Every structure is written in structure tokens, then in C-alpha cells.
CSV table of C-alpha atoms in Angstrom, one decimal:
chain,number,residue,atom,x,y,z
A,591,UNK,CA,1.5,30.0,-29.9
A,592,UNK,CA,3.9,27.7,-28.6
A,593,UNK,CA,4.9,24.2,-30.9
A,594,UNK,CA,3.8,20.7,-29.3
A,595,UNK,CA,5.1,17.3,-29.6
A,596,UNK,CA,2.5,14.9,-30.6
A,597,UNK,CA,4.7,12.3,-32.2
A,598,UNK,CA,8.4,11.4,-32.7
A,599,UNK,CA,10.1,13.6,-35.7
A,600,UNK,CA,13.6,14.9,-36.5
A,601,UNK,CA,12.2,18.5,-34.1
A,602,UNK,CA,10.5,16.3,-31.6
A,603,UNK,CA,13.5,13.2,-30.5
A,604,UNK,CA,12.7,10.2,-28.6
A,605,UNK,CA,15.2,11.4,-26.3
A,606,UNK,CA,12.7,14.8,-25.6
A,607,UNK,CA,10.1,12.2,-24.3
A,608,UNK,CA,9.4,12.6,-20.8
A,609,UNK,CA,11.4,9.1,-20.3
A,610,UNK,CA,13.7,9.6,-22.7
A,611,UNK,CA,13.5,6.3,-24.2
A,612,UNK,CA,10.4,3.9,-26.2
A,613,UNK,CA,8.7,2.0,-23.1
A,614,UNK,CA,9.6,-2.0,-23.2
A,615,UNK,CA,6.7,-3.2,-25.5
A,616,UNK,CA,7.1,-7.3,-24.1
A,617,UNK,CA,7.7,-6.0,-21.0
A,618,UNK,CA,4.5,-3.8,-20.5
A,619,UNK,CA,2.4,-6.2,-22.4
A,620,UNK,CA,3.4,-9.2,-19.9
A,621,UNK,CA,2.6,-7.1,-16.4
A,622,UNK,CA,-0.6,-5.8,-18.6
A,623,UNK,CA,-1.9,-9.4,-19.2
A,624,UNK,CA,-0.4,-10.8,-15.8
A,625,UNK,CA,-2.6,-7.9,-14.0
A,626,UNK,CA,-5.2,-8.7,-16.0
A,627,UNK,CA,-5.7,-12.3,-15.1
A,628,UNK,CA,-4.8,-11.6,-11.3
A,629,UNK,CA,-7.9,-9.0,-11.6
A,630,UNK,CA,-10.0,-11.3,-13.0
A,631,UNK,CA,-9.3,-14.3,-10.5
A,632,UNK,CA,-9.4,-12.2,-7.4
A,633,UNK,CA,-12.5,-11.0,-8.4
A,634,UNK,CA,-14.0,-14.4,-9.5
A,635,UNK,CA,-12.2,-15.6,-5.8
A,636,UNK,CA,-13.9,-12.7,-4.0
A,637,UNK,CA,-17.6,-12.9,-5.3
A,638,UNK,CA,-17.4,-16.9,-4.6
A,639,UNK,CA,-16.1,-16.3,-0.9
A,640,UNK,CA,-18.2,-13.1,-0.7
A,641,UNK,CA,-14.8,-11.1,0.7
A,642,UNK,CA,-16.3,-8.1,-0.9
A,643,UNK,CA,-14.1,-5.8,0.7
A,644,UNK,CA,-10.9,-7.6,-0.2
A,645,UNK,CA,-12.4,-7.8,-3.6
A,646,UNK,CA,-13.3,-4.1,-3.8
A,647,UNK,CA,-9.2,-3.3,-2.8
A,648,UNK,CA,-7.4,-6.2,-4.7
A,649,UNK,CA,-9.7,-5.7,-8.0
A,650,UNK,CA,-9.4,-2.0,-8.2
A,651,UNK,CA,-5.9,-2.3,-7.5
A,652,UNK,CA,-5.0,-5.2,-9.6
A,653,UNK,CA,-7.4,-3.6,-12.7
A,654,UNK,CA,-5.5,-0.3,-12.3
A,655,UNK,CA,-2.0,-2.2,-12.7
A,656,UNK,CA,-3.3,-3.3,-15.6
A,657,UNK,CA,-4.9,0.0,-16.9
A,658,UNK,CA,-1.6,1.6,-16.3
A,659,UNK,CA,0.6,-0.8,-18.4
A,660,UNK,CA,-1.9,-0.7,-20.9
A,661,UNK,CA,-1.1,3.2,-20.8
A,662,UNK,CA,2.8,2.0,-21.2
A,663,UNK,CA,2.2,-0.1,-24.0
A,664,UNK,CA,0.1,3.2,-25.7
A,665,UNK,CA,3.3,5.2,-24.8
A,666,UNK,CA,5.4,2.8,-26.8
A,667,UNK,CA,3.8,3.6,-30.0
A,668,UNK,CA,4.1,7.2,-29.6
A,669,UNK,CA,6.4,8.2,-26.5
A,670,UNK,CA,4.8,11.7,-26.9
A,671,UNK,CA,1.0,10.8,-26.6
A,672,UNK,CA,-0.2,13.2,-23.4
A,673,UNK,CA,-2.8,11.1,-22.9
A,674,UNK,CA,-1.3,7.6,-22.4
A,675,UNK,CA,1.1,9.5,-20.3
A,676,UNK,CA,-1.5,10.4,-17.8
A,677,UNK,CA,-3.2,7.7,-18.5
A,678,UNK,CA,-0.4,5.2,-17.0
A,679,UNK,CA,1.4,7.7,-14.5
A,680,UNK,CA,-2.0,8.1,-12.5
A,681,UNK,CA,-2.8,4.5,-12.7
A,682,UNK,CA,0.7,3.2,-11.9
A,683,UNK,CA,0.8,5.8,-9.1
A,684,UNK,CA,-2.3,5.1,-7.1
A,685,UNK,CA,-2.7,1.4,-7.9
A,686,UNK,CA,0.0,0.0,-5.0
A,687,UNK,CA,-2.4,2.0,-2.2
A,688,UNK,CA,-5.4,-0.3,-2.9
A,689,UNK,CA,-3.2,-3.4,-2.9
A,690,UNK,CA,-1.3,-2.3,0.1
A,691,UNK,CA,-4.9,-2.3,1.8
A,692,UNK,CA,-5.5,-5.9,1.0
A,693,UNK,CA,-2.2,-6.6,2.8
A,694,UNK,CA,-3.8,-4.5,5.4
A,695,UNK,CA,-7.2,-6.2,5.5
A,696,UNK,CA,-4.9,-9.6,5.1
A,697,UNK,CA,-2.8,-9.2,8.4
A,698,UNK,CA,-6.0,-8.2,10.2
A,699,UNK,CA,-7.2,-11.9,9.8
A,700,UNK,CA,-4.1,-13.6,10.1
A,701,UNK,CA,-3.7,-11.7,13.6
A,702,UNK,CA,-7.1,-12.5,14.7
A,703,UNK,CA,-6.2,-16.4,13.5
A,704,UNK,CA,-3.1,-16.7,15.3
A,705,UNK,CA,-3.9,-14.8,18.6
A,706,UNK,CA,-4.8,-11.1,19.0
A,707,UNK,CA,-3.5,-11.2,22.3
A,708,UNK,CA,-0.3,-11.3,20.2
A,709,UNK,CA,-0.7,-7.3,18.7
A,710,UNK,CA,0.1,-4.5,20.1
A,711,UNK,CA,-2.9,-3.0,17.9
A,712,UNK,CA,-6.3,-4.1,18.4
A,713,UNK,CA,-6.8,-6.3,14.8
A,714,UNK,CA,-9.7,-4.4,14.2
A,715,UNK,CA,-7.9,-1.0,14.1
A,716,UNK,CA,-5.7,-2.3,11.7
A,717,UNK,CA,-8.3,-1.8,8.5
A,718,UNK,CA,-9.2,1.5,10.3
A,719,UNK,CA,-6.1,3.2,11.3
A,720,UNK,CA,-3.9,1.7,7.6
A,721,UNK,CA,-6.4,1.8,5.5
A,722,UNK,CA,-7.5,5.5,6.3
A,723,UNK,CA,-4.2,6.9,6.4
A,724,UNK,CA,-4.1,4.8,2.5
A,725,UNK,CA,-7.0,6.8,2.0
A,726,UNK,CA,-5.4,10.0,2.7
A,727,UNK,CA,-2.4,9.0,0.4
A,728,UNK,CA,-4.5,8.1,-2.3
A,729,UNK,CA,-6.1,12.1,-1.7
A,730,UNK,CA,-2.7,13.1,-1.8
A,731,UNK,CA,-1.8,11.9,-4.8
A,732,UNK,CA,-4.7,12.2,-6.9
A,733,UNK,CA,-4.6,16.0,-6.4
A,734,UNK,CA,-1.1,16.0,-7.2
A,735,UNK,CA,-1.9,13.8,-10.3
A,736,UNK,CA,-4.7,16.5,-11.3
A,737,UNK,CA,-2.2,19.6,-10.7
A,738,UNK,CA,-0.1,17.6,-12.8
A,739,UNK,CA,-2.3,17.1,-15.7
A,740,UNK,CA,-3.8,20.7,-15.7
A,741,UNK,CA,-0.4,21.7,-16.2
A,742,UNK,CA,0.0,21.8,-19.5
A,743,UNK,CA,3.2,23.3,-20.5
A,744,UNK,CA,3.7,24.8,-17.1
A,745,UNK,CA,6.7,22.9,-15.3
A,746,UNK,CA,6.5,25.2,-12.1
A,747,UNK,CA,3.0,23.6,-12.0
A,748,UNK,CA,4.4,20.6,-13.0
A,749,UNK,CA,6.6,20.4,-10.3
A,750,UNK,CA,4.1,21.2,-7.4
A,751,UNK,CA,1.9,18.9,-8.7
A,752,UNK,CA,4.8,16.1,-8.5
A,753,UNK,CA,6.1,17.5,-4.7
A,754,UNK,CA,2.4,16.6,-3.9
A,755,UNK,CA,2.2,13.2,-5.3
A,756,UNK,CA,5.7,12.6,-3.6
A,757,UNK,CA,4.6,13.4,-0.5
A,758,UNK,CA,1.5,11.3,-0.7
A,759,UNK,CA,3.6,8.3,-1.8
A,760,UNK,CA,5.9,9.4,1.1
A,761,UNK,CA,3.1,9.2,3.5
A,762,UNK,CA,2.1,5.2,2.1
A,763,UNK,CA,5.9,4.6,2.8
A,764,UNK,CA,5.8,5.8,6.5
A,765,UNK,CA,2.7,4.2,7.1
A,766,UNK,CA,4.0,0.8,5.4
A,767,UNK,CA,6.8,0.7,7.4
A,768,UNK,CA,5.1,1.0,10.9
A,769,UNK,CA,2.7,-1.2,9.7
A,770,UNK,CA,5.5,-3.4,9.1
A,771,UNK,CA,7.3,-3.3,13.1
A,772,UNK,CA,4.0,-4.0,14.3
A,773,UNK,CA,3.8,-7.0,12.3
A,774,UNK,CA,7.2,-8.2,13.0
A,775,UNK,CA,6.8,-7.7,16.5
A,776,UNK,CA,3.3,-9.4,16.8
A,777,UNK,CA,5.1,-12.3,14.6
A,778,UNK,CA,7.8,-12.4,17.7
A,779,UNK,CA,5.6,-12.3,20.1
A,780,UNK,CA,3.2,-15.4,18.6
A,781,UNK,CA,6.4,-17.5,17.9
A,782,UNK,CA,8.2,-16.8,21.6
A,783,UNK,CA,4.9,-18.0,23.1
A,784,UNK,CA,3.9,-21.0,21.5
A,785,UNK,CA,3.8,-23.9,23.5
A,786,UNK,CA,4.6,-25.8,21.0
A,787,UNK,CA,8.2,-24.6,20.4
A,788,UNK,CA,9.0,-26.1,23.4
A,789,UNK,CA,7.7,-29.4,22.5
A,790,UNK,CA,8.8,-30.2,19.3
A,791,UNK,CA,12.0,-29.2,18.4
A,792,UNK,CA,11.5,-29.8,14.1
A,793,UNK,CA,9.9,-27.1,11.6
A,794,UNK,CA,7.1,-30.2,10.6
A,795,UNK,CA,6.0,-30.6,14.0
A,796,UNK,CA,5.7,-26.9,14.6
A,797,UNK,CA,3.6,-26.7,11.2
A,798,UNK,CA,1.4,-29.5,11.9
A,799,UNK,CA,0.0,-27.5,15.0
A,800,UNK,CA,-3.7,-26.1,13.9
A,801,UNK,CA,-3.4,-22.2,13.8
A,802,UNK,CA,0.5,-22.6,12.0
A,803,UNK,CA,-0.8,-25.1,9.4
A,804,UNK,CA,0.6,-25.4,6.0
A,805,UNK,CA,-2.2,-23.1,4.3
A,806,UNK,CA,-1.1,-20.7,6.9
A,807,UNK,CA,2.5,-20.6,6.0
A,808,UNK,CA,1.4,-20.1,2.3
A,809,UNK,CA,-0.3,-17.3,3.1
A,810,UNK,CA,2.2,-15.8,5.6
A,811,UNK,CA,5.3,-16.2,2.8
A,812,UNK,CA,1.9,-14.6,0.3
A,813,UNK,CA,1.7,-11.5,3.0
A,814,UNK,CA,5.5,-11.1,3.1
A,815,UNK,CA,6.5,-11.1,-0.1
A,816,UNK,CA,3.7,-8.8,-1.1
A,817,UNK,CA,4.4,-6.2,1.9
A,818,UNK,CA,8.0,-6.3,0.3
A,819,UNK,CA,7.3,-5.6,-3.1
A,820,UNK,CA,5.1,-3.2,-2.7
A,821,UNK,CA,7.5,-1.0,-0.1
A,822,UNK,CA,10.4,-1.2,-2.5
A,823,UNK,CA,8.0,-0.3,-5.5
A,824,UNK,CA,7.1,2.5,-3.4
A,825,UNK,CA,10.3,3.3,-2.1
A,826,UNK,CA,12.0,3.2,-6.0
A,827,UNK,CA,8.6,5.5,-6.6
């Protein structure tokens, strides 16, 4: 019978750990409690304004951040505890797909606000054609997650299991990143027509006209800077 790690000891080094090193405990606990309360607003936010299915992405998404960090903060007691291992590598894995939906279900409205005449993709397929191919990354990797789990000891197993959850997280990448040129090129398209731009030639004029309002440049730096952090994240993955 094989010998297990199931805690640090002088036969079982931190530096055996699958990371090598004792998770960041303030770190993990501030993205676990920071999740947490981004859960818990988007989904008092979405039952109020009844956006059920930007609620069902964002909450699952945001609670599953949260569940995974939790995982992380488990790990940093005992680096060699299988179980918070699983615990926060399936979490952490599959919890950028739901939130990459809301961005999905986000631009669908913001293109159907400013001018759908503007995308080179009917708005409507966005949710459709995105959201199902984060569908079939989120297959992708959960089967790599389980092969990874049933394991054990096993690393040729080990390493399928982890080609397979690469190549789902691959997939999220590819289909990021076209989401991404058609955005930038319906955001071309939108800005080189409006009438506007001939008009007035200051930033506030251009603001103050109804579909650019403030609110919308809020949520258009919101859409951006949450496309972009969620690519790199996966990228780094």
C-alpha cells in the first residue's frame, strides 16, 4: 500500500504540495469575502430588476469565486488536504465561464441600445452562439475536473484529465477573443456613424447625446474592464 500525504511533516514538505508553497491566507480571505458580497448584491440586484438570467450567470459565477477561495484559504491550513484541493481548482476553473456569459448577455443589450444595425451579429445570437459554445467549455472542463479527481495517485490520468480542462479553457479563450473583434468592430462602426461626431467636436457634448449617456459609459468602461480581466485570467489559466 502506497504512503499518502495528509498533512505537512518532516516525510511530507510543504515544498511536495501540489503548489509548492502555503496559499496567501489575507490574500484568499479578501477575494473570498469580496466575491461573497458581489454574490450577494448581484443577486439582491437581479431578483429587484427581475434579470433572472443575468442573475442565474453572475450569482453562480460570483458564488463559485467565492467557493473556490474558500477552498484556498482550507489549503492554507493544510497544503495537502485533497479535498480543498478539488474543492478550489474546480471552482476557480469553471467560475470565469458563467461570468464571461454575463459579459455576453451584457453586450447583447448594450448592442441592441446603441444600434443593432451596428453588429455584424444579430444581438440576439450573441447569448445563443457565446453562451453555448461557454456551455460546451464548461462540459469540457468539468470532465476534465472529474478525470482529474478520480485520479488518485495516477498522474498519467492526472495529466489527461488536465489536457482536457486545458483545452476547454482554450476553447473559452478562442471564443472570448472573437467575441471580442466583433465588439470592437460594432464599437467602430457605432462611433464612425454618429451624427453627432460631426456636430460637436467635445467628449461632453458627445456624452450628453441619449443612447451615449453617462450611465452608458459606466457600463461600457464596466463591460471592458471585465472582458479584460477575465481573458487574461484565462489566458494566465
Amino acid at each position: 500500500m502506497s504512503f499518502q500525504c495528509t498533512e505537512i511533516s518532516p516525510s511530507c514538505p510543504i515544498e511536495a504540495t501540489v503548489y509548492g508553497y502555503y496559499p496567501n491566507l489575507g490574500a484568499n480571505s479578501f477575494f473570498a469575502v469580496y466575491f461573497g458580497v458581489a454574490g450577494l448584491s448581484q443577486s439582491i440586484l437581479g431578483i429587484y430588476f427581475r434579470t433572472w438570467t443575468f442573475l442565474t450567470a453572475l450569482g453562480i459565477g460570483t458564488f463559485m469565486e467565492m467557493t473556490g477561495y474558500i477552498g484556498r484559504i482550507l489549503m492554507h491550513a493544510n497544503p495537502w488536504s485533497t479535498a480543498a484541493f478539488r474543492l478550489q481548482i474546480f471552482c476557480l476553473i469553471l467560475a470565469p465561464t458563467f461570468i464571461a456569459a454575463g459579459i455576453y448577455l451584457t453586450l447583447k443589450h448594450i448592442i441592441i441600445h446603441v444600434g443593432p444595425q451596428y453588429s455584424r451579429l444579430n444581438p440576439r445570437l450573441f447569448t445563443w452562439t457565446f453562451i453555448g459554445c461557454d456551455a460546451g467549455s464548461i462540459v469540457l472542463q468539468a470532465v476534465g475536473g472529474g478525470v482529474v479527481n478520480s485520479a488518485g495517485s495516477d498522474v498519467a490520468r492526472m495529466d489527461a484529465g488536465n489536457d482536457i480542462i486545458i483545452a476547454g479553457i482554450s476553447f473559452q479563450v478562442a471564443t472570448m477573443a472573437i467575441c471580442g473583434i466583433l465588439a470592437v468592430d460594432f464599437i467602430v462602426a457605432a462611433w464612425k456613424s454618429e451624427p453627432s461626431r460631426e456636430k460637436n467636436h467635445n467628449i461632453e457634448s458627445f456624452m450628453s447625446v441619449n443612447k451615449y449617456s453617462r450611465a452608458m459609459w459606466w457600463i461600457f468602461g464596466a463591460e471592458i474592464l471585465a472582458y479584460t480581466t477575465v481573458l487574461i485570467r484565462c489566458i494566465y489559466r
